[in-house]
mmCIF file of C-alpha atoms in Angstrom:
data_model
loop_
_atom_site.group_PDB
_atom_site.id
_atom_site.type_symbol
_atom_site.label_atom_id
_atom_site.label_comp_id
_atom_site.label_asym_id
_atom_site.label_seq_id
_atom_site.Cartn_x
_atom_site.Cartn_y
_atom_site.Cartn_z
ATOM 1 C CA MET A 1 14.471 -0.419 1.138
ATOM 2 C CA MET A 2 16.673 1.189 3.846
ATOM 3 C CA ARG A 3 17.325 -0.459 7.721
ATOM 4 C CA GLN A 4 16.908 1.479 10.290
ATOM 5 C CA LYS A 5 18.259 1.117 14.072
ATOM 6 C CA VAL A 6 15.909 -0.626 16.267
ATOM 7 C CA ASP A 7 14.902 1.077 19.551
ATOM 8 C CA GLU A 8 14.135 -2.347 21.602
ATOM 9 C CA THR A 9 12.087 -0.213 23.982
ATOM 10 C CA GLU A 10 10.495 1.433 21.501
ATOM 11 C CA ASN A 11 9.559 -1.864 19.895
ATOM 12 C CA VAL A 12 8.652 -3.407 22.932
ATOM 13 C CA ARG A 13 5.567 -0.782 23.514
ATOM 14 C CA PHE A 14 4.487 -1.692 20.009
ATOM 15 C CA LEU A 15 4.484 -5.197 19.868
ATOM 16 C CA ARG A 16 2.480 -5.066 23.421
ATOM 17 C CA GLN A 17 -0.886 -3.436 20.667
ATOM 18 C CA VAL A 18 -0.275 -6.003 17.836
ATOM 19 C CA THR A 19 -2.615 -8.691 18.252
ATOM 20 C CA LEU A 20 -0.446 -11.650 17.635
ATOM 21 C CA PHE A 21 1.792 -10.381 20.680
ATOM 22 C CA SER A 22 -0.582 -8.991 22.908
ATOM 23 C CA GLY A 23 -1.094 -10.885 25.958
ATOM 24 C CA LEU A 24 2.054 -12.525 25.726
ATOM 25 C CA PRO A 25 4.280 -12.913 29.092
ATOM 26 C CA PRO A 26 7.257 -9.625 28.913
ATOM 27 C CA ALA A 27 9.663 -11.873 28.368
ATOM 28 C CA GLY A 28 8.225 -13.338 25.072
ATOM 29 C CA VAL A 29 7.764 -9.324 23.940
ATOM 30 C CA ALA A 30 10.979 -8.829 25.111
ATOM 31 C CA ARG A 31 12.743 -11.578 23.122
ATOM 32 C CA ALA A 32 10.803 -10.573 19.618
ATOM 33 C CA ALA A 33 11.422 -6.776 19.931
ATOM 34 C CA ALA A 34 15.512 -7.975 20.569
ATOM 35 C CA ALA A 35 15.291 -10.071 17.292
ATOM 36 C CA ALA A 36 13.183 -7.629 15.020
ATOM 37 C CA ARG A 37 15.272 -5.621 12.330
ATOM 38 C CA GLU A 38 13.449 -2.324 11.389
ATOM 39 C CA ARG A 39 12.884 -1.958 7.554
ATOM 40 C CA VAL A 40 12.010 1.119 5.628
ATOM 41 C CA TYR A 41 10.197 0.734 2.236
ATOM 42 C CA ARG A 42 9.138 3.952 0.179
ATOM 43 C CA LYS A 43 6.218 3.866 -1.540
ATOM 44 C CA GLY A 44 5.708 1.662 -4.490
ATOM 45 C CA SER A 45 8.633 -0.705 -3.633
ATOM 46 C CA SER A 46 8.172 -4.041 -3.219
ATOM 47 C CA ILE A 47 8.613 -6.309 -0.089
ATOM 48 C CA PHE A 48 8.719 -9.312 -1.515
ATOM 49 C CA PHE A 49 7.074 -11.325 -4.248
ATOM 50 C CA GLU A 50 5.298 -14.223 -4.651
ATOM 51 C CA GLY A 51 7.640 -17.454 -5.008
ATOM 52 C CA ASP A 52 9.631 -15.800 -2.654
ATOM 53 C CA PRO A 53 11.391 -18.236 -0.188
ATOM 54 C CA GLY A 54 9.713 -17.066 3.311
ATOM 55 C CA GLU A 55 12.510 -15.582 5.103
ATOM 56 C CA ALA A 56 10.854 -13.320 7.528
ATOM 57 C CA MET A 57 7.361 -12.431 8.867
ATOM 58 C CA PHE A 58 6.779 -8.238 9.181
ATOM 59 C CA ILE A 59 4.784 -6.211 11.545
ATOM 60 C CA ILE A 60 3.550 -2.698 9.712
ATOM 61 C CA LYS A 61 4.767 0.263 12.570
ATOM 62 C CA GLU A 62 3.839 2.930 10.284
ATOM 63 C CA GLY A 63 2.393 2.993 6.552
ATOM 64 C CA ALA A 64 0.385 0.772 4.574
ATOM 65 C CA VAL A 65 0.882 -2.241 2.236
ATOM 66 C CA LYS A 66 -0.694 -4.350 -0.331
ATOM 67 C CA ILE A 67 -0.872 -7.744 -0.458
ATOM 68 C CA TYR A 68 -1.752 -8.649 -4.292
ATOM 69 C CA LYS A 69 -1.510 -11.964 -6.498
ATOM 70 C CA LEU A 70 -0.488 -11.802 -10.455
ATOM 71 C CA SER A 71 -2.498 -14.110 -13.133
ATOM 72 C CA PRO A 72 -0.401 -15.919 -15.428
ATOM 73 C CA ASP A 73 -1.224 -12.601 -18.194
ATOM 74 C CA GLY A 74 -0.472 -9.951 -15.370
ATOM 75 C CA LYS A 75 -3.427 -9.224 -14.159
ATOM 76 C CA GLU A 76 -3.455 -7.957 -10.850
ATOM 77 C CA LYS A 77 -5.739 -9.356 -7.726
ATOM 78 C CA THR A 78 -5.694 -7.165 -4.502
ATOM 79 C CA LEU A 79 -6.096 -9.711 -1.775
ATOM 80 C CA ALA A 80 -5.824 -7.314 1.086
ATOM 81 C CA ILE A 81 -4.634 -3.508 2.249
ATOM 82 C CA ILE A 82 -3.113 -3.916 5.580
ATOM 83 C CA SER A 83 -1.602 -1.033 8.100
ATOM 84 C CA ARG A 84 -0.644 -0.307 11.343
ATOM 85 C CA GLY A 85 -0.139 -3.174 13.792
ATOM 86 C CA ASP A 86 -1.081 -5.926 11.098
ATOM 87 C CA CYS A 87 1.040 -8.949 10.585
ATOM 88 C CA PHE A 88 2.119 -10.582 7.269
ATOM 89 C CA GLY A 89 4.335 -13.091 5.551
ATOM 90 C CA GLU A 90 4.188 -15.561 8.343
ATOM 91 C CA MET A 91 2.635 -18.405 6.486
ATOM 92 C CA SER A 92 5.684 -19.388 4.891
ATOM 93 C CA LEU A 93 7.636 -19.419 7.946
ATOM 94 C CA LEU A 94 4.943 -22.104 9.423
ATOM 95 C CA ASP A 95 4.737 -24.412 6.527
ATOM 96 C CA GLY A 96 8.111 -23.573 4.733
ATOM 97 C CA LEU A 97 6.447 -22.989 1.490
ATOM 98 C CA PRO A 98 7.168 -19.774 -1.087
ATOM 99 C CA ARG A 99 5.301 -17.034 -0.569
ATOM 100 C CA SER A 100 1.651 -17.246 -1.750
ATOM 101 C CA ALA A 101 1.439 -13.914 -2.624
ATOM 102 C CA ALA A 102 3.487 -10.677 -3.145
ATOM 103 C CA ALA A 103 3.371 -7.253 -0.739
ATOM 104 C CA GLN A 104 4.121 -4.083 -1.775
ATOM 105 C CA ALA A 105 4.398 -0.445 0.125
ATOM 106 C CA LEU A 106 1.424 1.552 -1.229
ATOM 107 C CA GLU A 107 2.914 4.454 1.268
ATOM 108 C CA ASP A 108 6.667 5.125 2.651
ATOM 109 C CA SER A 109 6.556 2.455 5.589
ATOM 110 C CA ARG A 110 8.309 1.206 8.470
ATOM 111 C CA LEU A 111 7.821 -2.502 9.241
ATOM 112 C CA LEU A 112 9.722 -4.783 11.906
ATOM 113 C CA MET A 113 11.250 -7.682 10.192
ATOM 114 C CA LEU A 114 11.077 -10.902 12.431
ATOM 115 C CA PRO A 115 13.683 -13.605 11.077
ATOM 116 C CA ARG A 116 12.345 -17.263 10.383
ATOM 117 C CA GLU A 117 14.253 -18.819 13.339
ATOM 118 C CA ASP A 118 13.556 -16.218 15.730
ATOM 119 C CA PHE A 119 9.635 -16.727 14.836
ATOM 120 C CA LEU A 120 9.567 -20.187 15.177
ATOM 121 C CA GLU A 121 11.904 -20.449 18.299
ATOM 122 C CA LEU A 122 9.151 -17.718 19.883
ATOM 123 C CA VAL A 123 5.790 -20.125 18.968
ATOM 124 C CA ALA A 124 7.700 -23.197 19.862
ATOM 125 C CA SER A 125 8.692 -21.353 23.783
ATOM 126 C CA ASP A 126 5.251 -20.122 23.919
ATOM 127 C CA PRO A 127 1.728 -21.740 23.167
ATOM 128 C CA GLY A 128 0.038 -18.343 23.507
ATOM 129 C CA VAL A 129 2.006 -17.332 20.275
ATOM 130 C CA ALA A 130 0.512 -20.317 18.355
ATOM 131 C CA LEU A 131 -2.588 -19.729 19.670
ATOM 132 C CA LYS A 132 -2.814 -16.170 18.372
ATOM 133 C CA ILE A 133 -1.595 -17.059 15.016
ATOM 134 C CA ILE A 134 -4.417 -19.243 14.779
ATOM 135 C CA GLN A 135 -6.635 -16.713 15.713
ATOM 136 C CA VAL A 136 -5.223 -14.157 13.115
ATOM 137 C CA LEU A 137 -5.346 -16.928 10.326
ATOM 138 C CA ALA A 138 -9.118 -17.641 11.600
ATOM 139 C CA ALA A 139 -10.152 -13.791 10.931
ATOM 140 C CA ARG A 140 -8.620 -13.743 7.332
ATOM 141 C CA LEU A 141 -10.498 -17.428 6.459
ATOM 142 C CA ARG A 142 -13.343 -15.615 7.425
ATOM 143 C CA ALA A 143 -12.677 -12.637 5.752
ATOM 144 C CA ALA A 144 -11.774 -14.557 2.434
ATOM 145 C CA ASP A 145 -15.156 -16.309 2.753
ATOM 146 C CA GLN A 146 -16.837 -12.903 3.063
ATOM 147 C CA GLN A 147 -14.862 -11.648 -0.035
ATOM 148 C CA ILE A 148 -15.710 -14.911 -2.103
ATOM 149 C CA GLU A 149 -19.413 -14.401 -1.666
ATOM 150 C CA TYR A 150 -19.865 -11.018 -2.636
ATOM 151 C CA LEU A 151 -17.432 -11.886 -5.627
ATOM 152 C CA ALA A 152 -20.339 -14.631 -6.320
ATOM 153 C CA PHE A 153 -23.330 -13.062 -5.343
ATOM 154 C CA GLY A 154 -22.846 -9.534 -5.248
ATOM 155 C CA ASP A 155 -23.716 -6.661 -8.056
ATOM 156 C CA ALA A 156 -20.679 -4.433 -8.927
ATOM 157 C CA ARG A 157 -22.379 -1.888 -6.474
ATOM 158 C CA GLY A 158 -22.483 -4.112 -3.792
ATOM 159 C CA ARG A 159 -19.119 -5.162 -3.937
ATOM 160 C CA VAL A 160 -17.481 -1.751 -4.458
ATOM 161 C CA ALA A 161 -19.931 -0.630 -1.323
ATOM 162 C CA SER A 162 -18.601 -3.778 0.444
ATOM 163 C CA THR A 163 -14.843 -2.779 0.248
ATOM 164 C CA LEU A 164 -15.491 0.804 1.022
ATOM 165 C CA LEU A 165 -17.198 -0.300 4.325
ATOM 166 C CA ASP A 166 -14.032 -2.778 5.491
ATOM 167 C CA LEU A 167 -11.787 -0.439 4.351
ATOM 168 C CA GLY A 168 -13.923 2.165 6.785
ATOM 169 C CA ARG A 169 -13.940 -0.540 9.344
ATOM 170 C CA LYS A 170 -9.944 -1.092 9.169
ATOM 171 C CA HIS A 171 -8.461 2.232 8.140
ATOM 172 C CA ALA A 172 -10.875 5.235 9.086
ATOM 173 C CA MET A 173 -10.357 8.229 10.583
ATOM 174 C CA PRO A 174 -13.529 9.872 12.239
ATOM 175 C CA GLY A 175 -13.993 13.391 11.724
ATOM 176 C CA PRO A 176 -17.095 15.969 12.043
ATOM 177 C CA ASN A 177 -18.997 14.847 8.884
ATOM 178 C CA GLY A 178 -17.990 11.253 8.490
ATOM 179 C CA TYR A 179 -15.197 8.882 8.322
ATOM 180 C CA THR A 180 -12.313 9.129 6.182
ATOM 181 C CA ILE A 181 -10.180 6.206 5.025
ATOM 182 C CA ASP A 182 -6.931 6.890 6.402
ATOM 183 C CA ILE A 183 -5.182 5.356 2.668
ATOM 184 C CA ARG A 184 -5.450 6.630 -0.232
ATOM 185 C CA LEU A 185 -6.020 4.225 -2.806
ATOM 186 C CA THR A 186 -5.949 4.749 -6.664
ATOM 187 C CA HIS A 187 -9.750 4.077 -8.336
ATOM 188 C CA GLN A 188 -7.207 1.103 -9.676
ATOM 189 C CA GLU A 189 -6.721 -0.543 -6.799
ATOM 190 C CA LEU A 190 -10.046 0.352 -5.335
ATOM 191 C CA ALA A 191 -11.290 -1.906 -8.610
ATOM 192 C CA ASN A 192 -8.736 -4.628 -7.785
ATOM 193 C CA LEU A 193 -9.949 -5.062 -4.500
ATOM 194 C CA SER A 194 -13.745 -5.145 -5.605
ATOM 195 C CA GLY A 195 -13.535 -7.215 -8.180
ATOM 196 C CA VAL A 196 -14.348 -4.571 -11.085
ATOM 197 C CA THR A 197 -12.946 -2.916 -13.625
ATOM 198 C CA ARG A 198 -11.387 0.702 -12.808
ATOM 199 C CA GLU A 199 -13.921 2.330 -15.375
ATOM 200 C CA THR A 200 -16.613 0.772 -13.150
ATOM 201 C CA ALA A 201 -15.056 1.428 -9.814
ATOM 202 C CA SER A 202 -14.781 5.439 -10.910
ATOM 203 C CA ARG A 203 -18.620 4.951 -12.437
ATOM 204 C CA ILE A 204 -19.840 3.545 -9.162
ATOM 205 C CA LEU A 205 -17.713 6.155 -6.516
ATOM 206 C CA SER A 206 -19.456 8.940 -8.530
ATOM 207 C CA GLU A 207 -22.908 7.880 -8.117
ATOM 208 C CA PHE A 208 -21.928 6.793 -4.496
ATOM 209 C CA GLU A 209 -20.922 10.509 -4.119
ATOM 210 C CA GLU A 210 -24.345 11.631 -5.853
ATOM 211 C CA ASP A 211 -26.366 9.588 -3.729
ATOM 212 C CA GLY A 212 -24.607 11.347 -0.936
ATOM 213 C CA LEU A 213 -22.974 7.919 0.670
ATOM 214 C CA ILE A 214 -19.078 8.955 -0.020
ATOM 215 C CA ARG A 215 -17.739 12.116 -0.426
ATOM 216 C CA ILE A 216 -14.437 12.484 -2.282
ATOM 217 C CA GLN A 217 -11.967 15.101 -1.396
ATOM 218 C CA GLU A 218 -8.394 15.481 -2.321
ATOM 219 C CA LYS A 219 -7.974 11.842 -3.213
ATOM 220 C CA SER A 220 -9.476 10.732 0.043
ATOM 221 C CA ILE A 221 -12.805 8.873 0.291
ATOM 222 C CA VAL A 222 -15.141 10.111 3.004
ATOM 223 C CA ILE A 223 -17.926 7.634 4.290
ATOM 224 C CA LEU A 224 -20.966 9.636 5.197
ATOM 225 C CA SER A 225 -23.604 6.883 5.226
ATOM 226 C CA GLU A 226 -22.425 3.425 6.631
ATOM 227 C CA GLU A 227 -25.892 2.537 6.739
ATOM 228 C CA GLY A 228 -26.675 3.276 2.982
ATOM 229 C CA LEU A 229 -23.556 1.640 2.171
ATOM 230 C CA ARG A 230 -24.422 -1.651 3.888
ATOM 231 C CA SER A 231 -27.911 -1.477 2.335
ATOM 232 C CA VAL A 232 -26.314 -1.356 -1.184
ATOM 233 C CA ALA A 233 -24.016 -3.892 -0.132
ATOM 234 C CA SER A 234 -26.547 -6.647 1.159
ATOM 235 C CA PHE A 235 -27.810 -9.126 -1.475
#
């Protein structure tokens, strides 16, 4: 992890685009930008671990972050893949409990870190921040509900299709022949998100490619047929 000098003007412009801070009065955004500290994490480095004290929240300026949990026997369950403009780590600041999951940089990433005291002061001074937090948490609950539904009722192909559609909605770059998922995931990481084994995920990706639903190129996945994936994901 490396520290970088923060350009407050740059961060004000950036925070205005972040859901949690958009729509706030200029003074509130400026206060958050002034309190923020920039941190750089290299690919594969840990940002925090499950059980750590919640001392700050983070906003992704560049890169991608994996949120995950480990089972008692060391198996990893990926909860989310997040990227530019996404926030994480705020729950521990609100309830004072240790981190409920771990966070790791999937790519070289630049993050803004907002210390707990500054975050709580911002929440207390502007009701709009509290409302935005409720909206963000509600969206995560809905996403978690959908994930539980697919894990409970969907078959392996449906789970992988649903994961690809979700990644496409959040991280895809449009191209002439489809949408490229703009995050390079290993088959194991895709399997963890989908609740299947790595071998199953690899087999299903090959099947999807043969069916013309996706194309795999240079370790990236191009979605060729959203409609086809939605058909597979439905149950």
